[in-house]
XYZ file of C-alpha atoms in Angstrom:
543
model
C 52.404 -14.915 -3.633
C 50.213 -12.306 -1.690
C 48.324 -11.544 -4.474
C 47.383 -15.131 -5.299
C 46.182 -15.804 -1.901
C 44.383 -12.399 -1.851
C 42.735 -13.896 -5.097
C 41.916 -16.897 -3.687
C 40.443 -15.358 -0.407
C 38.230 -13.130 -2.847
C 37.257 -15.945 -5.250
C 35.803 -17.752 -2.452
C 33.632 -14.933 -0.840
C 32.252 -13.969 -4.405
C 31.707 -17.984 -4.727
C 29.911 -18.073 -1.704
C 27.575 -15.181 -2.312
C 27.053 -16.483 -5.717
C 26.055 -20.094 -5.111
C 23.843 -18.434 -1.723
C 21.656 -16.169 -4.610
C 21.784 -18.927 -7.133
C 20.022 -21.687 -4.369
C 17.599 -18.942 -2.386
C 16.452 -16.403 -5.714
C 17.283 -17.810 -8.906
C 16.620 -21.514 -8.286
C 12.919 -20.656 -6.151
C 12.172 -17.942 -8.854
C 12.726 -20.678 -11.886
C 9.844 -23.893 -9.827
C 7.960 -20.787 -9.211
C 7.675 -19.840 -13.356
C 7.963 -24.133 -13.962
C 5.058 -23.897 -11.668
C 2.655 -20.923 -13.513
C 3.346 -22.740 -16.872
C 2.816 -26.626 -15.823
C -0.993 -28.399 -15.175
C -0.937 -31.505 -13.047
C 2.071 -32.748 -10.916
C 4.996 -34.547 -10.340
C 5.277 -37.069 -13.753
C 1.829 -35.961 -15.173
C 3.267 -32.055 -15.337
C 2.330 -30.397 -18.411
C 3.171 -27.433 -20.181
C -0.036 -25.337 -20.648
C -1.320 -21.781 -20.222
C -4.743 -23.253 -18.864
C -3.412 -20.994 -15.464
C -3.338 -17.726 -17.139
C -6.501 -18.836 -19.068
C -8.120 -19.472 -15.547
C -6.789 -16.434 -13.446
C -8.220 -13.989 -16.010
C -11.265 -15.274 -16.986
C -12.795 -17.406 -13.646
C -11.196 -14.831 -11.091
C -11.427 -11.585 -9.723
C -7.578 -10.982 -10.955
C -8.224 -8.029 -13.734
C -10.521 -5.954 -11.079
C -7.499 -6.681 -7.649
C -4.949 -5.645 -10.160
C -6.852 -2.375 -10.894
C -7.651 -1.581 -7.277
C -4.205 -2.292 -6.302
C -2.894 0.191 -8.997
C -5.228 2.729 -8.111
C -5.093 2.924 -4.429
C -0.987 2.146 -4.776
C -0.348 5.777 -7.059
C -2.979 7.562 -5.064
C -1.100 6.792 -1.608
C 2.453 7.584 -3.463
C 1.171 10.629 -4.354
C -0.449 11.882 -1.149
C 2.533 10.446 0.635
C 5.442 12.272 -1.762
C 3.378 15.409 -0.824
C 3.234 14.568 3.097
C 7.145 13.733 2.962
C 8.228 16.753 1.272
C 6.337 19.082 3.878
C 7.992 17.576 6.534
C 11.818 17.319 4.895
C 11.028 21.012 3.959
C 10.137 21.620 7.481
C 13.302 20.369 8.632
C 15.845 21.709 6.112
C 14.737 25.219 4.599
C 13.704 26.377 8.041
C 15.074 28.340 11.341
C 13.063 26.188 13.916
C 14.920 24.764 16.528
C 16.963 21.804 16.407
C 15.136 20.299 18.944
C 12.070 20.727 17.452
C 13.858 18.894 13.980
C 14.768 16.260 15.949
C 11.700 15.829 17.415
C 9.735 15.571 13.776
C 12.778 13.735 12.691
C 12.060 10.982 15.308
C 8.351 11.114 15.047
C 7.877 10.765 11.270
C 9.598 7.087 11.558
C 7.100 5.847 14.563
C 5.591 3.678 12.643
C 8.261 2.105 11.179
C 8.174 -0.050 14.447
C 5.453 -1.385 14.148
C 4.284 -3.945 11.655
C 2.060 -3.056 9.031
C -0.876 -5.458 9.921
C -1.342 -3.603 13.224
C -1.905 -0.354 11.601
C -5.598 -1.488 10.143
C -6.598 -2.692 13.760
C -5.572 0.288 15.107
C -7.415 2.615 12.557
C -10.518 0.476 13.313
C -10.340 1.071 17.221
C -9.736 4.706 16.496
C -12.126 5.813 13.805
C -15.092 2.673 14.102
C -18.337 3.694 15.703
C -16.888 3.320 19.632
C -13.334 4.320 18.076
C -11.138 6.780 20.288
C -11.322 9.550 17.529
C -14.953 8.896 17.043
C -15.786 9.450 20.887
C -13.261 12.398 20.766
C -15.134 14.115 18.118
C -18.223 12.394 18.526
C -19.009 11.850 15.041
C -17.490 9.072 12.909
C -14.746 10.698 10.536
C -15.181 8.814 7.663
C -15.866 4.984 6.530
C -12.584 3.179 7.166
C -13.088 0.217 5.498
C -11.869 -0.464 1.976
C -10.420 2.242 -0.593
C -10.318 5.094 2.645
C -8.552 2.633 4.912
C -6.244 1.228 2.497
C -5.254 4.721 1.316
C -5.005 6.702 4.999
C -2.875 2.761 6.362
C -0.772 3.030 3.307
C 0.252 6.348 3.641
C 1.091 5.528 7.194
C 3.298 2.830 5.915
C 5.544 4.469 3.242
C 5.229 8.009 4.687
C 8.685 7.209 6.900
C 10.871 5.921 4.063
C 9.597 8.472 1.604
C 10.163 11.533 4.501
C 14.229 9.791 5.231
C 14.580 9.320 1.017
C 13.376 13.543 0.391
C 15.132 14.484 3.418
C 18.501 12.934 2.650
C 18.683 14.268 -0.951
C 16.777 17.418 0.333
C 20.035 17.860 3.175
C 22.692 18.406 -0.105
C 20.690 21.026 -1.707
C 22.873 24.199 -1.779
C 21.069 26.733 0.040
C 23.178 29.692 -1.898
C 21.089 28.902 -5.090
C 18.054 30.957 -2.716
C 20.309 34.099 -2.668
C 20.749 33.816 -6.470
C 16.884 33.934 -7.282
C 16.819 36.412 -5.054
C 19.297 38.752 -5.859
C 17.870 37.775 -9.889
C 14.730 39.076 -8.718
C 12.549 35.567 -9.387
C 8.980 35.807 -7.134
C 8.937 33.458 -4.025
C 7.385 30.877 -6.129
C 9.673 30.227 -8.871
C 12.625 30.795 -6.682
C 10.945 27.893 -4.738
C 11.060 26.228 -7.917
C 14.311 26.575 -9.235
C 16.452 26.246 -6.118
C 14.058 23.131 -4.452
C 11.910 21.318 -6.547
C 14.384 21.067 -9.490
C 17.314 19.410 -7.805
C 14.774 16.976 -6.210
C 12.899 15.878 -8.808
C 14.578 12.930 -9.521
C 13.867 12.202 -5.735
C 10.714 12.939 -5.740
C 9.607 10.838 -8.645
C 11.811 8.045 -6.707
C 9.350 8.677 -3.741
C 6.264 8.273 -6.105
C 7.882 5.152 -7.266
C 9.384 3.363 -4.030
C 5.781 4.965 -2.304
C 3.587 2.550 -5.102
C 5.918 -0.381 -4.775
C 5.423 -0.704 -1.227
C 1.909 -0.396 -1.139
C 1.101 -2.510 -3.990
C 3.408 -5.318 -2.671
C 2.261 -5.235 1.223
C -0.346 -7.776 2.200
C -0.536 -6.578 5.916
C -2.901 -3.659 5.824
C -5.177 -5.054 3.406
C -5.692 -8.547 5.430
C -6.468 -5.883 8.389
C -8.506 -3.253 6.649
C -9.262 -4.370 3.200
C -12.826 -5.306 3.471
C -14.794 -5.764 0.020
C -12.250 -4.364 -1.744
C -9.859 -6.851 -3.072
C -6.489 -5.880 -3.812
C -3.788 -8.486 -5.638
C -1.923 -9.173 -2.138
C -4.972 -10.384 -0.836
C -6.300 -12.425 -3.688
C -2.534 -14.227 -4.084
C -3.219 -14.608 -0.484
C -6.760 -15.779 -0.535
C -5.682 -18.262 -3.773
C -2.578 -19.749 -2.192
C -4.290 -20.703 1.351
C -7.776 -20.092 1.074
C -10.512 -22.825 1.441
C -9.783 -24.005 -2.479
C -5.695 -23.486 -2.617
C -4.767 -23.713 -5.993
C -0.972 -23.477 -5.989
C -0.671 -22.923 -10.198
C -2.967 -19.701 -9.970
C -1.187 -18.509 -6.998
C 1.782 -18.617 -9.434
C 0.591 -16.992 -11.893
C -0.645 -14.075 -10.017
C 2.521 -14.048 -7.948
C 4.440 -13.396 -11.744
C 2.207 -10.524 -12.328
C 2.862 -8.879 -9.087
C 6.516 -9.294 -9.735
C 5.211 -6.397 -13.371
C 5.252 -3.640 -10.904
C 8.367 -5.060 -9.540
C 10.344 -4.951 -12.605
C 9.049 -1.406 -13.894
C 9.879 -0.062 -10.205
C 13.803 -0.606 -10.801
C 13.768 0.196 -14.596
C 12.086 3.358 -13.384
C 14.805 4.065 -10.873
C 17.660 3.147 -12.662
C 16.271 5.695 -14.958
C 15.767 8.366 -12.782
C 19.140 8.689 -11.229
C 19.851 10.397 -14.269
C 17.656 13.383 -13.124
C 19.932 13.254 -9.288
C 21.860 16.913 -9.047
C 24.820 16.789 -7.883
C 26.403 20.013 -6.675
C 30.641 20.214 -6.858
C 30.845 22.258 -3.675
C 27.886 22.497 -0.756
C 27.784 26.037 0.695
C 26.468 26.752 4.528
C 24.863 29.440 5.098
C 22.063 30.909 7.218
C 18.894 30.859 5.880
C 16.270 34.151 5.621
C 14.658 35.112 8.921
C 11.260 34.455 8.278
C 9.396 33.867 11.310
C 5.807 33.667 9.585
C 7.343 30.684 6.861
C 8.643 28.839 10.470
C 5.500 28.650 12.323
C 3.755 27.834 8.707
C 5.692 24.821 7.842
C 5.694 23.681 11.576
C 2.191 23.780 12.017
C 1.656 22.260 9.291
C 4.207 19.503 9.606
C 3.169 18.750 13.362
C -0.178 18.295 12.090
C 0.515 15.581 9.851
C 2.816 14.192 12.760
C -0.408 14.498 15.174
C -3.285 12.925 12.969
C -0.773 9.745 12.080
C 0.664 9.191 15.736
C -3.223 9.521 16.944
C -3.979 6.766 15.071
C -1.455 4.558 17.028
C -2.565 5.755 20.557
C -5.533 2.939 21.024
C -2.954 0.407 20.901
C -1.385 1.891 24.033
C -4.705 2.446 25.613
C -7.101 -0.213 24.733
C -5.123 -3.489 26.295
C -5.167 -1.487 29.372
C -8.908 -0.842 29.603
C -10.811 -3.543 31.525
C -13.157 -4.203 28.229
C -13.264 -1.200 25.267
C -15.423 0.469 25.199
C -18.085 -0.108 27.830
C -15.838 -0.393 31.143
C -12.874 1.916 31.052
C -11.455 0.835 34.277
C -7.470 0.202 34.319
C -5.841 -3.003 34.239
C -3.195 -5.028 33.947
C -4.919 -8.479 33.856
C -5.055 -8.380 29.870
C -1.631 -8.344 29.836
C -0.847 -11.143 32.150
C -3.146 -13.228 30.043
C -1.185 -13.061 27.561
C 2.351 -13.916 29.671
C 0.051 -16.452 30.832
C -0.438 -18.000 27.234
C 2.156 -20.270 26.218
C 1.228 -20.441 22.764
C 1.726 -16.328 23.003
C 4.673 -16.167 24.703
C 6.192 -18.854 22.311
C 5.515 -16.974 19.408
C 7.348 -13.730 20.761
C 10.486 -15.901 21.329
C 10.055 -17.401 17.992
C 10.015 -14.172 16.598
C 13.217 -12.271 18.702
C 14.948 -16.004 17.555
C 13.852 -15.309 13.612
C 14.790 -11.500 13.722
C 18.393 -12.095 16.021
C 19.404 -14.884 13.512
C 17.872 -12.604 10.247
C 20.108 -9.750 11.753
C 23.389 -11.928 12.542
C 23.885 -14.188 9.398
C 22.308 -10.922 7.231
C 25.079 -8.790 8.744
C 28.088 -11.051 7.909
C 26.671 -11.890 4.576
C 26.089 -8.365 3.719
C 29.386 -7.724 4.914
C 31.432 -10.137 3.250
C 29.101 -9.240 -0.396
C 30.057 -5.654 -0.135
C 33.239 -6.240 0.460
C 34.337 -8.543 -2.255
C 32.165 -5.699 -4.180
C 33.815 -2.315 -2.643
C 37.553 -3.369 -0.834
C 38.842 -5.946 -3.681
C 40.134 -6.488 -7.069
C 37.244 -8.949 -8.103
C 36.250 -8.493 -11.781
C 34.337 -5.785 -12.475
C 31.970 -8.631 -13.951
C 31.759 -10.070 -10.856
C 31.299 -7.144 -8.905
C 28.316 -6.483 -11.225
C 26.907 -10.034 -10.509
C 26.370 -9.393 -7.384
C 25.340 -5.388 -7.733
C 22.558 -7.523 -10.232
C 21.929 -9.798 -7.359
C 21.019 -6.899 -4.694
C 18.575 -5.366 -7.787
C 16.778 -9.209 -8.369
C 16.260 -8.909 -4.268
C 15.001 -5.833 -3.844
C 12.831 -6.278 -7.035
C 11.177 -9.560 -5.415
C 7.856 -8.634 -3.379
C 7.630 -10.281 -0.399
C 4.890 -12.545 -1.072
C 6.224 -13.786 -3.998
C 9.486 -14.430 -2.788
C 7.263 -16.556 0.301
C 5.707 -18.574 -2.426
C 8.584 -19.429 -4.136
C 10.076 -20.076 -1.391
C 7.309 -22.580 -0.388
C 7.060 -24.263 -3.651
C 10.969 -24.807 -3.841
C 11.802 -26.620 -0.374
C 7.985 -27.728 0.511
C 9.406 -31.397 0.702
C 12.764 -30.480 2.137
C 14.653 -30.658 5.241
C 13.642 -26.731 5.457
C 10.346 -27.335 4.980
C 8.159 -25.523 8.458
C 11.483 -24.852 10.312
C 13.420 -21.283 11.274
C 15.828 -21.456 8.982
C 13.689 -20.973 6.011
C 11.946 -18.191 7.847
C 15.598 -16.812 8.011
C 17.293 -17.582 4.689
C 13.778 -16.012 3.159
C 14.419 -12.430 5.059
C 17.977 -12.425 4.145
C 17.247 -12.720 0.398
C 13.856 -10.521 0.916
C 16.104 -7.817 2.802
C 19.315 -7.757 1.526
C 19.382 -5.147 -1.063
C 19.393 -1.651 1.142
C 22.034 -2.965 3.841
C 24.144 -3.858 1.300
C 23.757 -0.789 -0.497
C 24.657 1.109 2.721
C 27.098 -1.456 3.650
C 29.309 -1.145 0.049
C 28.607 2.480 0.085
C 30.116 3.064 3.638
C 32.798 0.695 2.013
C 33.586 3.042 -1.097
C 34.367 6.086 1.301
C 36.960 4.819 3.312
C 40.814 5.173 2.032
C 41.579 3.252 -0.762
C 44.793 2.364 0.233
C 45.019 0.571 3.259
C 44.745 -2.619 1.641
C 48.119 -1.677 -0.325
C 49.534 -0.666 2.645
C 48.704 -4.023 4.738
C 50.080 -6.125 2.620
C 53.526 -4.237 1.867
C 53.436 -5.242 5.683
C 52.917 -8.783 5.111
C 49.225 -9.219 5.821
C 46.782 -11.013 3.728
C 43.523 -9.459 2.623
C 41.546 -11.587 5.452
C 43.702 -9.965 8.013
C 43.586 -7.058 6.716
C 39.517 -6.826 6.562
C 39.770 -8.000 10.425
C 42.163 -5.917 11.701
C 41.880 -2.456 9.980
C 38.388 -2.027 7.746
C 35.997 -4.192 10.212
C 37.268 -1.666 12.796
C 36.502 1.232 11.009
C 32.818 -0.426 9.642
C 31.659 -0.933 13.476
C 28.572 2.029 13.060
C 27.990 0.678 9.722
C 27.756 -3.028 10.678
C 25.411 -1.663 13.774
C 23.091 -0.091 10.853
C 22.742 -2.643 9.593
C 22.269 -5.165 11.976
C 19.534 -2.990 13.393
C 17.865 -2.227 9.669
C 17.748 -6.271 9.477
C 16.473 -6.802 13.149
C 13.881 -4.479 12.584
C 12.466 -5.820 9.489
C 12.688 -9.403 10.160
C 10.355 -8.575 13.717
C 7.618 -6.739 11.788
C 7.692 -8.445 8.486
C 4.534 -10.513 7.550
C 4.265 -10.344 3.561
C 7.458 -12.481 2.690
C 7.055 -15.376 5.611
C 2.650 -15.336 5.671
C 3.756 -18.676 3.529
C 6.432 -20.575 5.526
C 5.121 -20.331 9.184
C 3.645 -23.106 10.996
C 2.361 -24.072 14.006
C 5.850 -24.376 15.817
C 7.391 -21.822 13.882
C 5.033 -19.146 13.977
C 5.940 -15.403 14.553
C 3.919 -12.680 16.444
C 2.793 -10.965 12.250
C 1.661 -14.598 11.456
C 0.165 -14.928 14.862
C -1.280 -11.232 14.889
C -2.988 -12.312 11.466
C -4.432 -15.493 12.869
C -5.870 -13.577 16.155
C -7.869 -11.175 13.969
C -10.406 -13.875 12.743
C -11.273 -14.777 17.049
C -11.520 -10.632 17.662
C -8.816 -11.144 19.877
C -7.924 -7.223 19.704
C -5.915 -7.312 23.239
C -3.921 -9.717 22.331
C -2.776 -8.115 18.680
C -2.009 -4.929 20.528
C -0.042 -6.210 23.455
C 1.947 -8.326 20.948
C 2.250 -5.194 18.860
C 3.527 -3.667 22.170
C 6.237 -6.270 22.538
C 7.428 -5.688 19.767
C 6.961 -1.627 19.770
C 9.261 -1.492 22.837
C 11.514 -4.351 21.630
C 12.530 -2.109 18.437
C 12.809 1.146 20.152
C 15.281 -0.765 22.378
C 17.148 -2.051 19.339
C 17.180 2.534 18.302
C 18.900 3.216 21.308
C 21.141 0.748 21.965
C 22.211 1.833 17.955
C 21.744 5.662 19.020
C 24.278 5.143 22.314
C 26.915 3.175 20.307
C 26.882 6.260 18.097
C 27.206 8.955 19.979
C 30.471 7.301 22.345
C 32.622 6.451 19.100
């Protein structure tokens, strides 16, 4: 009897998951590929190609797609490089553990802040009245374009790739130094065999996740882009420009999903290549006092020159007018307080990110469990493994479009709830992954147990494994929160006037030179994020 109920109770979850993925991906992904294949609409729809014929030969697709590419692997490469410096930095030397937790904290600044700030604040650092540029009284280097989008990108994926290198770099066994050494291998090929080895498979995953990111994100180029045209902006430019063409924007939007696909084919591969070690020794590393104040230097550095970057966006709304009067003042500030259409858009966007958090925690919850604390099918529980791939293979834009070309003439249609059912499908891959994977660990048989006892699986999620998921759940929540505040690539589509978010708004501002406003707003939501960190950080550390 127990067991059929605890069926039942699972059967429904996995329903409800399924039928969730099958109306917000698979059903928006198939009008968005009816869409790239059809000319016309409604009853004159035709099958044709005439799209593809038109996107390569009348636009600028060929050339974005190449500059995307380009300026995408160079980033990835100069940010694997970055990362690994600073993960080094943190676990193969004697520094203090301050001073680790210090870099540790630092090298994910800009994680909290969205990406379509970080061109505006590069241009009020390095233009010709830039903070840098006064600093060193020279301009640095010419911002816009291939330099910006390189030095913003880098910016962007440098925190993920540094927590990816540093995770996997944390399980390397440290005893595997003594052997080269004792062996007698040189410095370099000890550094070789004992480092870079066991992380290459991370380190190509860097390379990868690094190129995905930056090829995908439409944020820094509609800040910093300039001349040169990159796919994000063209889709962009094609979908909402002054001739929107909604069948090219398609078609583009199915070759950005290329990268996409060969992203998790490429990782799926490369797991092979993870070392796994059957026994992790601690020891004390070599006293090396020169190697410390190396590795620190060097990783403080890269620290310094990124965190500069952001400092005119703390400054600049509290100058009377940059750069010509440099008296203090607070009246910028009030003006925008003062603004309701400001104001609104900051509770829009706390109301889009709470809700993205809530209903994306319980969703991921109940997903990972029917995945990691049942007997569902394996089948099943490969369904919706497939499901969190399809998500996390989906760039943002694209998943906006589709999004926009499925429920356009909807009840969703310009209302919160798409913006929110949008970041729960765009975002749902990596909490669940850390969701089912917290899941796995815990003790396989309290579920047994509980019911020899006479509860049903329901109760026994509630009463036992919620309990012991609390700093899990709280991840979570704050992963989603996080993302759905700084987002602007998946939801550039579905805003509108009423709906609109401070990224949307931010983007908008830009084209009136409001720069006081896109930095305050910035601000807000700076200091509403690094709330969201400790509030997570204090829950930790008291259970």
């Amino acid at each position: 009897m127990f067991s059929r109920i605890k069926n039942k109770q699972i059967n429904t979850v996995f329903t409800v998951v399924l039928l969730f993925f099958l109306l917000f991906t698979i059903y928006p992904l198939l009008i968005l590929f009816k869409n790239a294949f059809t000319q016309g609409a409604g009853s004159n729809a035709v099958f044709s190609f005439i799209n593809f014929k038109n996107v390569f030969v009348k636009g600028k697709f060929l050339q974005a797609f190449w500059n995307s590419t380009k300026v995408s692997f160079i980033s990835a490469v100069i940010t694997t490089i970055l990362a690994f410096i600073l993960a080094y930095t943190e676990n193969f030397t004697n520094i203090s553990v301050r001073l680790k937790k210090l870099l540790r904290t630092l090298a994910v600044f800009p994680m909290l802040l969205p990406t379509i700030t970080y061109g505006f604040a590069v241009i009020y650092s390095f233009g010709k009245n830039g903070l840098i540029t006064r600093l060193f009284g020279f301009q640095l280097f010419d911002f816009y374009g291939f330099n910006g989008l390189i030095f913003c990108y880098v910016i962007y994926t440098l925190p993920i790739s540094f927590t990816l290198i540093r995770n996997t770099m944390s399980y390397i066994d440290k005893r595997f130094l003594i052997v080269c050494r004792v062996m007698g291998d040189s410095s370099i090929k000890s550094f070789y065999t004992a480092i870079l080895q066991p992380l290459s498979g991370t380190l190509a995953v860097s390379l990868v996740q690094s190129f995905f990111l930056s090829f995908t994100d439409f944020g820094i180029p509609a800040s910093i882009g300039g001349r040169y045209t990159v796919i994000a902006e063209l889709l962009y430019n094609t979908m909402l420009g002054s001739l929107p063409d909604f069948h090219q924007g398609s078609v583009i939007a199915l070759f950005m999903l290329l990268p996409s696909v060969l992203s998790i084919l490429l990782l799926n591969y490369l797991q092979r290549f993870n070392v796994r070690y059957n026994k992790i020794s601690k020891i004390d590393l070599q006293k090396n006092a020169l190697r410390d104040v190396i590795w620190t230097i060097v990783s403080f550095f890269i620290i310094i020159c990124i965190l500069s970057v952001f400092v005119i966006v703390f400054v600049a709304p509290f100058v009377t007018e940059w750069p010509y009067n440099m008296g203090f003042t607070f009246k910028n500030v009030q003006n925008v307080f003062a603004d309701k259409s400001l104001t609104r858009v900051f509770s829009n966007s706390l109301v889009a990110a709470f809700f993205t958090a809530t209903f994306g925690t319980g969703f991921v919850y109940i997903a990972a469990l029917a995945s990691a604390r049942s007997k569902l099918h394996p089948f099943f529980s490969k369904v919706i493994a497939s499901m969190a791939q399809i998500s996390n293979a989906l760039p943002g834009m694209v998943l906006g479009i589709a999004f926009l070309l499925a429920f356009k003439k909807t009840p969703l249609h310009n209302t919160m709830a798409i913006i929110i059912l949008c970041n729960l499908v765009h975002f749902f891959a990596t909490p669940f992954l850390m969701m089912k994977g917290a899941l796995d660990k815990m003790n396989d048989s309290w579920e047994n147990t509980a019911l020899l006892l006479g509860d049903n699986w329901i109760k026994t999620v509630v009463r036992i494994i919620t309990p012991n998921a609390i700093v899990s759940l709280l991840e979570v929540f704050v992963y989603l929160f996080i993302n759905g505040l700084v987002t602007v690539s998946a939801i550039i589509f579905l805003c509108g006037a009423r709906t609109m978010v401070i990224t949307t708004k931010i983007q908008e501002l830009q084209h009136f030179a409001k720069f006081n406003e896109i930095f305050i707003l910035s601000i807000l939501i700076f200091i509403t994020n690094l709330i969201m960190k400790t509030i997570k950080g204090i829950v930790n550390k008291n259970r």
